[in-house]
Short mmCIF file of C-alpha atoms and ligand atoms in Angstrom, two decimals:
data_model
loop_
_atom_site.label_atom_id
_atom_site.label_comp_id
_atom_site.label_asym_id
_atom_site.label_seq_id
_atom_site.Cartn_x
_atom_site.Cartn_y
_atom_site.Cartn_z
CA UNK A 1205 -4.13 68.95 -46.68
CA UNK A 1206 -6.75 67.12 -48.78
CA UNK A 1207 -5.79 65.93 -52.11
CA UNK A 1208 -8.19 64.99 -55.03
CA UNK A 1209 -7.61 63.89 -58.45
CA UNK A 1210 -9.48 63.91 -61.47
CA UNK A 1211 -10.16 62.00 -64.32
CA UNK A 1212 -9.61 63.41 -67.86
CA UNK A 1213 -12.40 63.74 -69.88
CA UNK A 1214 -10.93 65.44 -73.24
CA UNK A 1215 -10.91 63.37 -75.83
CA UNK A 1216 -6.97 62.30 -76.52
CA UNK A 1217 -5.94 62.92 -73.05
CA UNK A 1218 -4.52 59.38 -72.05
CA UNK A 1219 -2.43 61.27 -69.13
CA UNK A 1220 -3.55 61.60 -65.88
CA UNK A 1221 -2.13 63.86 -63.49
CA UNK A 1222 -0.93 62.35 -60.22
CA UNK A 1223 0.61 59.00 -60.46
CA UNK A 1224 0.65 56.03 -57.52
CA UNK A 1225 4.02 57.02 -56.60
CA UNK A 1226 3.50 60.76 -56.16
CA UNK A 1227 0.08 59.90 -53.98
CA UNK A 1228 2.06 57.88 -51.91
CA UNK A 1229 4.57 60.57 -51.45
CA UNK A 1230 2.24 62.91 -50.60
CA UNK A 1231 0.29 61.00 -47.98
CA UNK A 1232 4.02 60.55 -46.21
CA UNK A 1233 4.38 64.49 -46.50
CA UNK A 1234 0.87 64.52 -44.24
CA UNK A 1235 -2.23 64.41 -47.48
CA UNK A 1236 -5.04 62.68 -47.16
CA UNK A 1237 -5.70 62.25 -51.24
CA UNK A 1238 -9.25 60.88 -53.31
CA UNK A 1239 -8.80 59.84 -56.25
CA UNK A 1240 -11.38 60.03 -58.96
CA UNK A 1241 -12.10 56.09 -59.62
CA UNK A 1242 -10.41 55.53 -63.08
CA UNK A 1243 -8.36 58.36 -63.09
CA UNK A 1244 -4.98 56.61 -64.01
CA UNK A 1245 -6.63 54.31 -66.22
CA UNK A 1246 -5.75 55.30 -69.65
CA UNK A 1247 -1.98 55.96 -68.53
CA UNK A 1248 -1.83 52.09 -67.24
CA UNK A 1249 -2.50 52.87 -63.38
CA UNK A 1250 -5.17 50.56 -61.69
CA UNK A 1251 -7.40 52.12 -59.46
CA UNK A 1252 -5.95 49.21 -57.05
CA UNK A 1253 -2.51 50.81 -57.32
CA UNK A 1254 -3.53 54.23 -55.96
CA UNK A 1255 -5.20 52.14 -52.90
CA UNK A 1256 -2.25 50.81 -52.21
CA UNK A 1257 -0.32 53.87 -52.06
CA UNK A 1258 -2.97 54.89 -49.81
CA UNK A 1259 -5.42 56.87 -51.32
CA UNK A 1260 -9.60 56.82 -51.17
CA UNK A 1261 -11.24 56.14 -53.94
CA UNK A 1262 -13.99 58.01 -54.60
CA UNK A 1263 -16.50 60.02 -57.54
CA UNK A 1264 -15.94 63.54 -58.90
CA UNK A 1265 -17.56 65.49 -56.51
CA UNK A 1266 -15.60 63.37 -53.79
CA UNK A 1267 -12.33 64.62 -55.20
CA UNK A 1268 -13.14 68.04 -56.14
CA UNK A 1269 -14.20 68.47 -52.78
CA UNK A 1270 -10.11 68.82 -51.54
CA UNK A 1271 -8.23 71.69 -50.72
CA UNK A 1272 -6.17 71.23 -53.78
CA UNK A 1273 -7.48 69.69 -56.85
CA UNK A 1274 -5.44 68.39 -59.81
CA UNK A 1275 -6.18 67.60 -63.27
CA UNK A 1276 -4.32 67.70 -66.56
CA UNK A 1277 -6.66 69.27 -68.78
CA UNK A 1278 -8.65 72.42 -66.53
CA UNK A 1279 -11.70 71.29 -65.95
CA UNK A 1280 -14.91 72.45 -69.05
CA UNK A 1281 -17.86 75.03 -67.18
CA UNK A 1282 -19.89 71.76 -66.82
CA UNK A 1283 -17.68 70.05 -64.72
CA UNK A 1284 -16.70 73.06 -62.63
CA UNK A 1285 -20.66 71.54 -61.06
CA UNK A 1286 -18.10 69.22 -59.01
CA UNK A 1287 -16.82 71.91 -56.81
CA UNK A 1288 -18.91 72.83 -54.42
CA UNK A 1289 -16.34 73.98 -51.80
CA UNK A 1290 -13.50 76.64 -52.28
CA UNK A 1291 -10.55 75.25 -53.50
CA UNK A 1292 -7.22 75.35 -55.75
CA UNK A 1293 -6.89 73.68 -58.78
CA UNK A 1294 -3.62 72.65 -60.85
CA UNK A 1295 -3.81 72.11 -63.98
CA UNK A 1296 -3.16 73.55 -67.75
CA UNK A 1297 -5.46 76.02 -68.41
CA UNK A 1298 -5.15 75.50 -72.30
CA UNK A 1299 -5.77 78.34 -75.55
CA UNK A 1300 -9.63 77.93 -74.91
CA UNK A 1301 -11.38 81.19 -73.30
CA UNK A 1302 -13.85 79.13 -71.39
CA UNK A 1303 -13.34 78.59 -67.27
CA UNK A 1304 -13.31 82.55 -67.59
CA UNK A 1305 -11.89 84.17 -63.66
CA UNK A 1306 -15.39 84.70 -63.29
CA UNK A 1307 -16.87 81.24 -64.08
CA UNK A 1308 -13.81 80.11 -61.39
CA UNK A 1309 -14.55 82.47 -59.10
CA UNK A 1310 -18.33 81.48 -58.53
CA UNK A 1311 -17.07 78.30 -57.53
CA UNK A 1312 -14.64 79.22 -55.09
CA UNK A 1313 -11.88 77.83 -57.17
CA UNK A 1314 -8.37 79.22 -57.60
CA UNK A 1315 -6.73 78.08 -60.68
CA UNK A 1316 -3.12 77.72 -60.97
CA UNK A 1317 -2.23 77.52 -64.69
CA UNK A 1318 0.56 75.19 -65.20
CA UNK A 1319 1.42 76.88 -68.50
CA UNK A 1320 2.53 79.75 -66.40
CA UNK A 1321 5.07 77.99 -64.84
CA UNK A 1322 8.12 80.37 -64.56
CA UNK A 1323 11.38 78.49 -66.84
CA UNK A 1324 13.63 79.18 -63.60
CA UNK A 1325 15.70 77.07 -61.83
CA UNK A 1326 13.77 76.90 -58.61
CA UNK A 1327 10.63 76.10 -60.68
CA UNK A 1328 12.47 73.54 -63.01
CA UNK A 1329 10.65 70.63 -60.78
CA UNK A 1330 7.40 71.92 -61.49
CA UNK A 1331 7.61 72.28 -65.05
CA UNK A 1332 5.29 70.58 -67.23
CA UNK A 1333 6.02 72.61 -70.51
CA UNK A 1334 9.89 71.32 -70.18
CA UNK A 1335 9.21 67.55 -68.82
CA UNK A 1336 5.70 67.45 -71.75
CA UNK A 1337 8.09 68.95 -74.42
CA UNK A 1338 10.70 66.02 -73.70
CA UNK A 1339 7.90 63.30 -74.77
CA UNK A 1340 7.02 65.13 -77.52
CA UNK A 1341 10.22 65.37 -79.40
CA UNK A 1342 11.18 61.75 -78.29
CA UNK A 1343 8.05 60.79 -79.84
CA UNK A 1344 7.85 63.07 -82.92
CA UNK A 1345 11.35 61.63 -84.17
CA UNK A 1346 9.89 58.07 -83.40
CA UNK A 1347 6.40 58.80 -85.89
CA UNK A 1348 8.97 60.69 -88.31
CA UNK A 1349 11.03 56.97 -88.51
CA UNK A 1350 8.29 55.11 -88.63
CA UNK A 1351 6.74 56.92 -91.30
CA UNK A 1352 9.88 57.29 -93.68
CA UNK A 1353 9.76 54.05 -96.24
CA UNK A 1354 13.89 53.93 -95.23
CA UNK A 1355 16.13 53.48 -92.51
CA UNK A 1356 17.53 56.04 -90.54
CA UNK A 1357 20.67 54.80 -89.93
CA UNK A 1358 23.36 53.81 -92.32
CA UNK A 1359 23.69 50.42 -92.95
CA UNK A 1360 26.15 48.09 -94.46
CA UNK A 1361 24.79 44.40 -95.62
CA UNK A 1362 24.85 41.61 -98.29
CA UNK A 1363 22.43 43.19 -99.90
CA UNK A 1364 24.08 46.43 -100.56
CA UNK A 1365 24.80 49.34 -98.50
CA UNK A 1366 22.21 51.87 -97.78
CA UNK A 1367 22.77 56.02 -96.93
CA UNK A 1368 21.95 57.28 -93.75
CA UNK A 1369 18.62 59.71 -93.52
CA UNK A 1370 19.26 63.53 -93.03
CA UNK A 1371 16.91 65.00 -90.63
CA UNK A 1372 16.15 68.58 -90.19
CA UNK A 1373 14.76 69.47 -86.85
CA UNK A 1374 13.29 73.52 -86.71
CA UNK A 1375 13.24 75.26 -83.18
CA UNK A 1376 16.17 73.72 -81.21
CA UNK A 1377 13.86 74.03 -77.38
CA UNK A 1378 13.11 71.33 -75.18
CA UNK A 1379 11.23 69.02 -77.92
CA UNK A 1380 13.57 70.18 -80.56
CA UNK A 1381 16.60 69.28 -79.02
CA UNK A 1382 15.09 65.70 -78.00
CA UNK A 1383 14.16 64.96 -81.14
CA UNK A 1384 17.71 65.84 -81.96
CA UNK A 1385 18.82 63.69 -79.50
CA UNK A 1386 16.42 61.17 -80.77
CA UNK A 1387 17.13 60.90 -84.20
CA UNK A 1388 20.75 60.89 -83.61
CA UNK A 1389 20.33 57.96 -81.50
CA UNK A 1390 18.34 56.03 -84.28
CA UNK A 1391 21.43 56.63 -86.91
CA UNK A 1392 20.21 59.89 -88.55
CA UNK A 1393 22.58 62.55 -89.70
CA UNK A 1394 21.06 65.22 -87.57
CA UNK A 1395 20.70 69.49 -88.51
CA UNK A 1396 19.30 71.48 -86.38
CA UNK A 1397 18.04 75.15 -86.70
CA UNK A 1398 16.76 77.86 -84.41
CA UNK A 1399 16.67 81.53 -84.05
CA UNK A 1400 17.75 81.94 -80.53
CA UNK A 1401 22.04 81.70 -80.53
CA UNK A 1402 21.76 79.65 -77.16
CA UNK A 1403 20.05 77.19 -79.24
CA UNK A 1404 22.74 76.80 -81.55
CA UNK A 1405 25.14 76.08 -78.83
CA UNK A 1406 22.97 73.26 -77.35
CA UNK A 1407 22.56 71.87 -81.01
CA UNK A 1408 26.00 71.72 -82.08
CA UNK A 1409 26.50 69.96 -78.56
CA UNK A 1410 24.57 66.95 -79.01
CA UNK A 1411 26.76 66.43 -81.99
CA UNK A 1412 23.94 67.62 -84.83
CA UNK A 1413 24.81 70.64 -87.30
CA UNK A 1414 23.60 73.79 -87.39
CA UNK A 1415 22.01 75.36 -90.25
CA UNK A 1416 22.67 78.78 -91.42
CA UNK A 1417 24.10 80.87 -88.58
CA UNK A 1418 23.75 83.60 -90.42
CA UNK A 1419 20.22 83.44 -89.98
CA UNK A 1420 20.16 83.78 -85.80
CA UNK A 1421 18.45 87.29 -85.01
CA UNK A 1422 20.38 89.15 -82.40
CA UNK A 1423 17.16 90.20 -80.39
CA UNK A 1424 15.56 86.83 -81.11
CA UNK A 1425 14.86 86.04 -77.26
CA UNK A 1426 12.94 87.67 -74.72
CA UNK A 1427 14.51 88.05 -71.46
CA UNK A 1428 13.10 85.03 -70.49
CA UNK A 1429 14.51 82.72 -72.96
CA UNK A 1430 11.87 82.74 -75.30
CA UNK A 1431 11.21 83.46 -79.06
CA UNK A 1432 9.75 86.82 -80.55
CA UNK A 1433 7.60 86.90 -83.45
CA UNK A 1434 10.76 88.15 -86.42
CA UNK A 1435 10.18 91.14 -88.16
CA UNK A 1436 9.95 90.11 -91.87
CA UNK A 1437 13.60 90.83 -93.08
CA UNK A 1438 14.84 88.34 -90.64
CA UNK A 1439 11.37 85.83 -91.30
CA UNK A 1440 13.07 86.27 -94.99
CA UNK A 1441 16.47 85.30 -93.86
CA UNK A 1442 15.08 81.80 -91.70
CA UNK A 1443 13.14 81.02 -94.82
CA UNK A 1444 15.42 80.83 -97.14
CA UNK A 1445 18.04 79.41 -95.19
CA UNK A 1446 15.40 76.44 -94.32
CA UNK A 1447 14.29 76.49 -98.15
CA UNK A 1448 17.61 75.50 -99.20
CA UNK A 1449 17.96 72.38 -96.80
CA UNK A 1450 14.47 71.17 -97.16
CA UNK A 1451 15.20 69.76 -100.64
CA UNK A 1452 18.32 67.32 -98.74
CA UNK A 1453 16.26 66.39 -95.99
CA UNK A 1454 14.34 63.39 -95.96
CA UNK A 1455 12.75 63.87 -92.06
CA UNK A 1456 11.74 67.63 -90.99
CA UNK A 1457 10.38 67.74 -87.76
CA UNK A 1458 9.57 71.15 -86.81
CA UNK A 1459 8.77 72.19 -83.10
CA UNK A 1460 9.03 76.26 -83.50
CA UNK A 1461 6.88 77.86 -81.11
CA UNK A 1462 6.11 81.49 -79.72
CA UNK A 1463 4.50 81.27 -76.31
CA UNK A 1464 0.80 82.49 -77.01
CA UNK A 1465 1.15 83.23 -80.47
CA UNK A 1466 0.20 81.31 -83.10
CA UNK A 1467 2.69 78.47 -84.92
CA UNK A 1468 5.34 80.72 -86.75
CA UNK A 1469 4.70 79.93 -90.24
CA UNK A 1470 8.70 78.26 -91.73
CA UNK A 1471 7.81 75.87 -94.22
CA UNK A 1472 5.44 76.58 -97.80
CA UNK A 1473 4.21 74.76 -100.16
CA UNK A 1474 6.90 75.38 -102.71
CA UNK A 1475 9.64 74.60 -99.83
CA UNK A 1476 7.52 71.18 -99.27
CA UNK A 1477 7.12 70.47 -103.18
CA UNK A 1478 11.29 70.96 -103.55
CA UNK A 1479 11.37 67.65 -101.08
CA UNK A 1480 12.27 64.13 -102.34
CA UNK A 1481 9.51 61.66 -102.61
CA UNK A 1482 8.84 59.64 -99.67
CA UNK A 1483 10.38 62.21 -97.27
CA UNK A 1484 8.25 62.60 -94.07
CA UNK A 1485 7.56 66.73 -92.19
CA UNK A 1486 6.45 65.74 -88.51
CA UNK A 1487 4.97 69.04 -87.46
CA UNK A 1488 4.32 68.98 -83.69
CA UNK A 1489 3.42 72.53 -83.82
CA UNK A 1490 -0.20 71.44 -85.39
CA UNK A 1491 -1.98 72.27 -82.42
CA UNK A 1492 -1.29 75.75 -83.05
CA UNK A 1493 -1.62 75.83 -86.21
CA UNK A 1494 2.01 74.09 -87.72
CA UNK A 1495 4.78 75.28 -88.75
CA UNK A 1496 4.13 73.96 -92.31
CA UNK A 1497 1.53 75.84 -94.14
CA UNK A 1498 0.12 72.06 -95.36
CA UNK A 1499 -0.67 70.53 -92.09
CA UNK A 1500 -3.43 69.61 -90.92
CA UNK A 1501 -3.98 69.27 -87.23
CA UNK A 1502 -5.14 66.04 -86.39
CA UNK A 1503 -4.17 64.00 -89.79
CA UNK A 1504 -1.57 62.79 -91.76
CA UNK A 1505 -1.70 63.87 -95.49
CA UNK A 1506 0.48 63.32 -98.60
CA UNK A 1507 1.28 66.13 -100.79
CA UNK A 1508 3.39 66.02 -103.82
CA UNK A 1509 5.05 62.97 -102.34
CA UNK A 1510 5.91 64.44 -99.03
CA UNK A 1511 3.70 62.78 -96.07
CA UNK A 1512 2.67 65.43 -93.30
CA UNK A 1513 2.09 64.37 -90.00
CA UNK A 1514 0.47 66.84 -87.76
CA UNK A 1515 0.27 65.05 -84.35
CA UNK A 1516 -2.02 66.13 -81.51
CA UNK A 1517 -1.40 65.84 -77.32
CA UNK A 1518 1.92 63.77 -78.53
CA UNK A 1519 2.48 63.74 -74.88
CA UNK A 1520 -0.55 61.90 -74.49
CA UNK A 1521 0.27 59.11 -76.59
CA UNK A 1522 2.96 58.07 -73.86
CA UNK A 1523 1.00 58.30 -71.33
CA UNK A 1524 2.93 56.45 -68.79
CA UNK A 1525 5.98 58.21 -68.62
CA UNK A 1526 4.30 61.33 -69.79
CA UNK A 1527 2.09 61.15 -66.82
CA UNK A 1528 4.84 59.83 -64.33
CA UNK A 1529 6.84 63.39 -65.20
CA UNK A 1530 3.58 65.26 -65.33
CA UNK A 1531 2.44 64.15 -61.46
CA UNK A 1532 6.49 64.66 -60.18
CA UNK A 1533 5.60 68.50 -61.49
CA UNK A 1534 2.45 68.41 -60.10
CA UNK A 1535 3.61 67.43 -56.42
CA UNK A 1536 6.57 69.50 -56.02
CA UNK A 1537 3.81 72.33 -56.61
CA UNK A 1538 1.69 71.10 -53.86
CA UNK A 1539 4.93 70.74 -51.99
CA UNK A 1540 5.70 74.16 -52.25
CA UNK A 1541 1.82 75.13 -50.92
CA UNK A 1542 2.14 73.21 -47.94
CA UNK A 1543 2.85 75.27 -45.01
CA UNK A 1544 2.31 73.33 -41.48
CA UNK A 1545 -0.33 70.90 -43.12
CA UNK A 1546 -2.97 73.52 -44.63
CA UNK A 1547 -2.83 75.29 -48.03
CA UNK A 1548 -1.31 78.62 -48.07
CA UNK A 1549 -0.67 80.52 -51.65
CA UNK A 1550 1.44 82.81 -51.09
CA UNK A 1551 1.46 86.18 -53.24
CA UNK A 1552 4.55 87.39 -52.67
CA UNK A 1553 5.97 84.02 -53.84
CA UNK A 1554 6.80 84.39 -57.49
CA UNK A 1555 6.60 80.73 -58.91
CA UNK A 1556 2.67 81.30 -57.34
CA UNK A 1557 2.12 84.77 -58.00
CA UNK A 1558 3.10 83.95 -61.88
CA UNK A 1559 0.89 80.68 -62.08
CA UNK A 1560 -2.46 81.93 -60.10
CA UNK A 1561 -4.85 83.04 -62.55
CA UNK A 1562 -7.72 84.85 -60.33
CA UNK A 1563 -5.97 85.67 -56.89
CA UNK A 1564 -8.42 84.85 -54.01
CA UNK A 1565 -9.16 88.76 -52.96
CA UNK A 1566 -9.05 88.37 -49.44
CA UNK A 1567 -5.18 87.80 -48.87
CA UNK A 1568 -2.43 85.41 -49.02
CA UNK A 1569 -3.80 82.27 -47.23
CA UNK A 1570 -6.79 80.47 -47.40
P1 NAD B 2306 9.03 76.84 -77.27
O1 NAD B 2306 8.27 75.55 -77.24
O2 NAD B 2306 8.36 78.09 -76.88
O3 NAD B 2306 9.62 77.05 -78.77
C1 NAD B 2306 10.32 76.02 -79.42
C2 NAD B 2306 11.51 76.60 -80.13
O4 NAD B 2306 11.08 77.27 -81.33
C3 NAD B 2306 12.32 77.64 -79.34
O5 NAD B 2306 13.66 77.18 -79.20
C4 NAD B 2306 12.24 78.89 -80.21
O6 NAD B 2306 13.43 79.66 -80.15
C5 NAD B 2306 12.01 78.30 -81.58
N1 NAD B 2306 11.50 79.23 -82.60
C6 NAD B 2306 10.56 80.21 -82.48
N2 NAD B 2306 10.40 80.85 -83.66
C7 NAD B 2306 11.25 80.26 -84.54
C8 NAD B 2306 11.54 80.48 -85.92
N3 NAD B 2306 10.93 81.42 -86.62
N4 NAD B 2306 12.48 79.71 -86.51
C9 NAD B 2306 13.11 78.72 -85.80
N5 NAD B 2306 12.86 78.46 -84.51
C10 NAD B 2306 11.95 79.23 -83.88
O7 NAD B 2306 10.40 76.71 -76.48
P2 NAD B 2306 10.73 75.89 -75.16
O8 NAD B 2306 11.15 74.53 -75.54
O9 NAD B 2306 9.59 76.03 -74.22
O10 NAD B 2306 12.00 76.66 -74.63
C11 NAD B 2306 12.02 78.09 -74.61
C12 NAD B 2306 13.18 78.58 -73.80
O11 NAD B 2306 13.02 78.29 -72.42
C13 NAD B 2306 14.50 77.99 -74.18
O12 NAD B 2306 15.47 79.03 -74.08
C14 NAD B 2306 14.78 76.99 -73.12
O13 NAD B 2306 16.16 76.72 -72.98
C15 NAD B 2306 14.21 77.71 -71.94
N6 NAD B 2306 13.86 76.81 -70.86
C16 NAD B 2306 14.30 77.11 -69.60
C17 NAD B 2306 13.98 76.28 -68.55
C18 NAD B 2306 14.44 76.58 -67.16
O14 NAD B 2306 15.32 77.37 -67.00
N7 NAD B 2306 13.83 76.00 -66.16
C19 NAD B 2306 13.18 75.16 -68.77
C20 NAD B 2306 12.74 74.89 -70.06
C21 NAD B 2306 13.08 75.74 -71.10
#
């Protein structure tokens, strides 16, 4: 199979989406692989070290030309002009409507969304909502300590002793429970909250609290592990169960999500003007939209005190490792579409079926 890799044109994407190591993997697996020249660049990888994992460097339209393409970001209409052959592309497909089935289909291109990744065990390798997640709680409680005027930890020296910080970390998933993990690990005394009860269980067992159980909904998860929008009794209950422990907290970092919904809303301005002064929200649900009705996406602001971070791409801002566990995703996919050296997507497959946006209509294989 023929590899290609592009470079990331969005503005904040650092990441890139194949790495040295996984293009040398894949060229022992049988892949010839072109790699966009500056591709890694922003994530620290010289175009030299891709050479000398084998690869051929080469322009755009060089790497587009492949059976499979990958990229972080999906490529905008414009750059679609690359592909001139049919091919599959990787990459996240992202909340904007453009690159329309239609749009993709003109060029011969067969997207696989990496969004749509199934959260099952066979497709944990692939996962770049899980391994993206991890850097974005690691670095969320990192921006939350670095923005508090106080340490996290407790401390005990000759000039005086000094209380540990209480965090509060809302939506216990993959970046909630690393920021968990985080914050514990810089000294914090940790409290977590979600509405799922599995959550609960993994908070209380990295050795944080767990606020108000009385506030879990029963139905709160879909059968596939995820959140539901709460009907408003039970949005009443989570609010004022997080109302009461906002006023302790010096560091909220809120990660609650609802896959293709809109941020849910958990934190108001009166919870937010009950805070101490110089407590810090880190809301890494700002892209969409925050979990704190204050945020703004993209800036930091300071309101009655309280200073509201609402990062973008967090990922992105590590874009090393972020970008090392991106590509390890990326090739176990193009692992799994290799089938005696040629591309095969196979329908019936249901870590493919799931992730192809506009089946090819003439069959399984192409
Ligand atoms: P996510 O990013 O969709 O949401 C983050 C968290 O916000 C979730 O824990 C959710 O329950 C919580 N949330 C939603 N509404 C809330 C509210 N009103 N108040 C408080 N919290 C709220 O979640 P995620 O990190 O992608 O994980 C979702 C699920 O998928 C979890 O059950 C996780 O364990 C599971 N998962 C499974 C696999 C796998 O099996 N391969 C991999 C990753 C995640």
């Amino acid at each position: 199979m023929h590899v290609g890799l592009l470079k990331e044109t969005a503005v904040r994407e650092r990441r890139v989406a194949l790495v040295p190591d996984s293009v040398a993997r894949l060229i022992k697996a049988g892949d010839s692989v072109t790699v966009e020249r500056g591709a890694g660049a922003a994530a620290w990888f010289a175009d030299e070290a891709y050479l000398a994992a084998g690869a051929i460097l080469g322009d755009a339209r060089d790497a587009a030309a492949a059976d499979i393409v990958c990229k972080v970001q999906r490529p905008t209409d414009a750059e679609l002009s690359a592909f001139t052959r049919p091919t599959v592309l990787i990459a996240l497909v992202g909340r904007d409507p453009a690159a329309t089935p239609e749009t993709l289909a003109a060029r011969g291109v067969t997207l696989l969304a990496l969004e749509r990744v199934p959260r099952s065990t066979r497709a944990q390798a692939m996962d770049v909502l899980s391994s993206q997640a991890t850097v974005a709680g690691y670095k969320a409680a990192l921006m939350g300590a670095s923005s508090l005027p106080r340490f996290l930890p407790m401390l005990t020296t000759a000039a005086g002793s000094l209380t540990p910080a209480k965090a509060l970390i809302l939506g216990a998933g993959v970046a909630g429970l690393q920021a968990i993990a985080t914050s514990r690990r810089l000294g914090a005394v940790v409290t977590g909250f979600d509405v799922r009860a599995a959550a609960a269980e993994e908070v209380l067992s990295l050795g944080a609290k767990f606020l108000a159980p009385e506030a879990i909904a029963a139905d709160a998860a879909t059968a596939g592990g995820y959140a539901k929008e709460l009907a408003d009794d039970q949005q009443q209950r989570v609010l004022a169960a997080i109302g009461g422990a906002m006023a302790q907290a010096d560091l909220v970092i809120s990660t609650a999500a609802i896959p293709g919904k809109a941020a849910p809303r958990l934190i108001t301005r009166a919870m937010v003007e009950t805070m101490k002064p110089g407590s810090v929200i880190v809301d890494v649900s700002a892209e969409t939209g925050g979990n704190c009705e204050l945020t703004q996406p993209g800036e930091t602001v300071v309101h009655h005190g309280v200073t509201i971070v609402g990062p973008l791409n967090l990922p992105s801002t590590m874009s090393m490792h972020a970008s090392q566990m991106f590509s390890r995703n990326v090739q176990t996919l193009v692992d799994l579409l290799r089938k005696d050296g040629k591309v095969v997507l196979d329908m019936n497959d249901d870590i493919v079926k799931v992730m192809c946006l506009n089946p090819p209509q003439t069959g399984n294989a192409q």
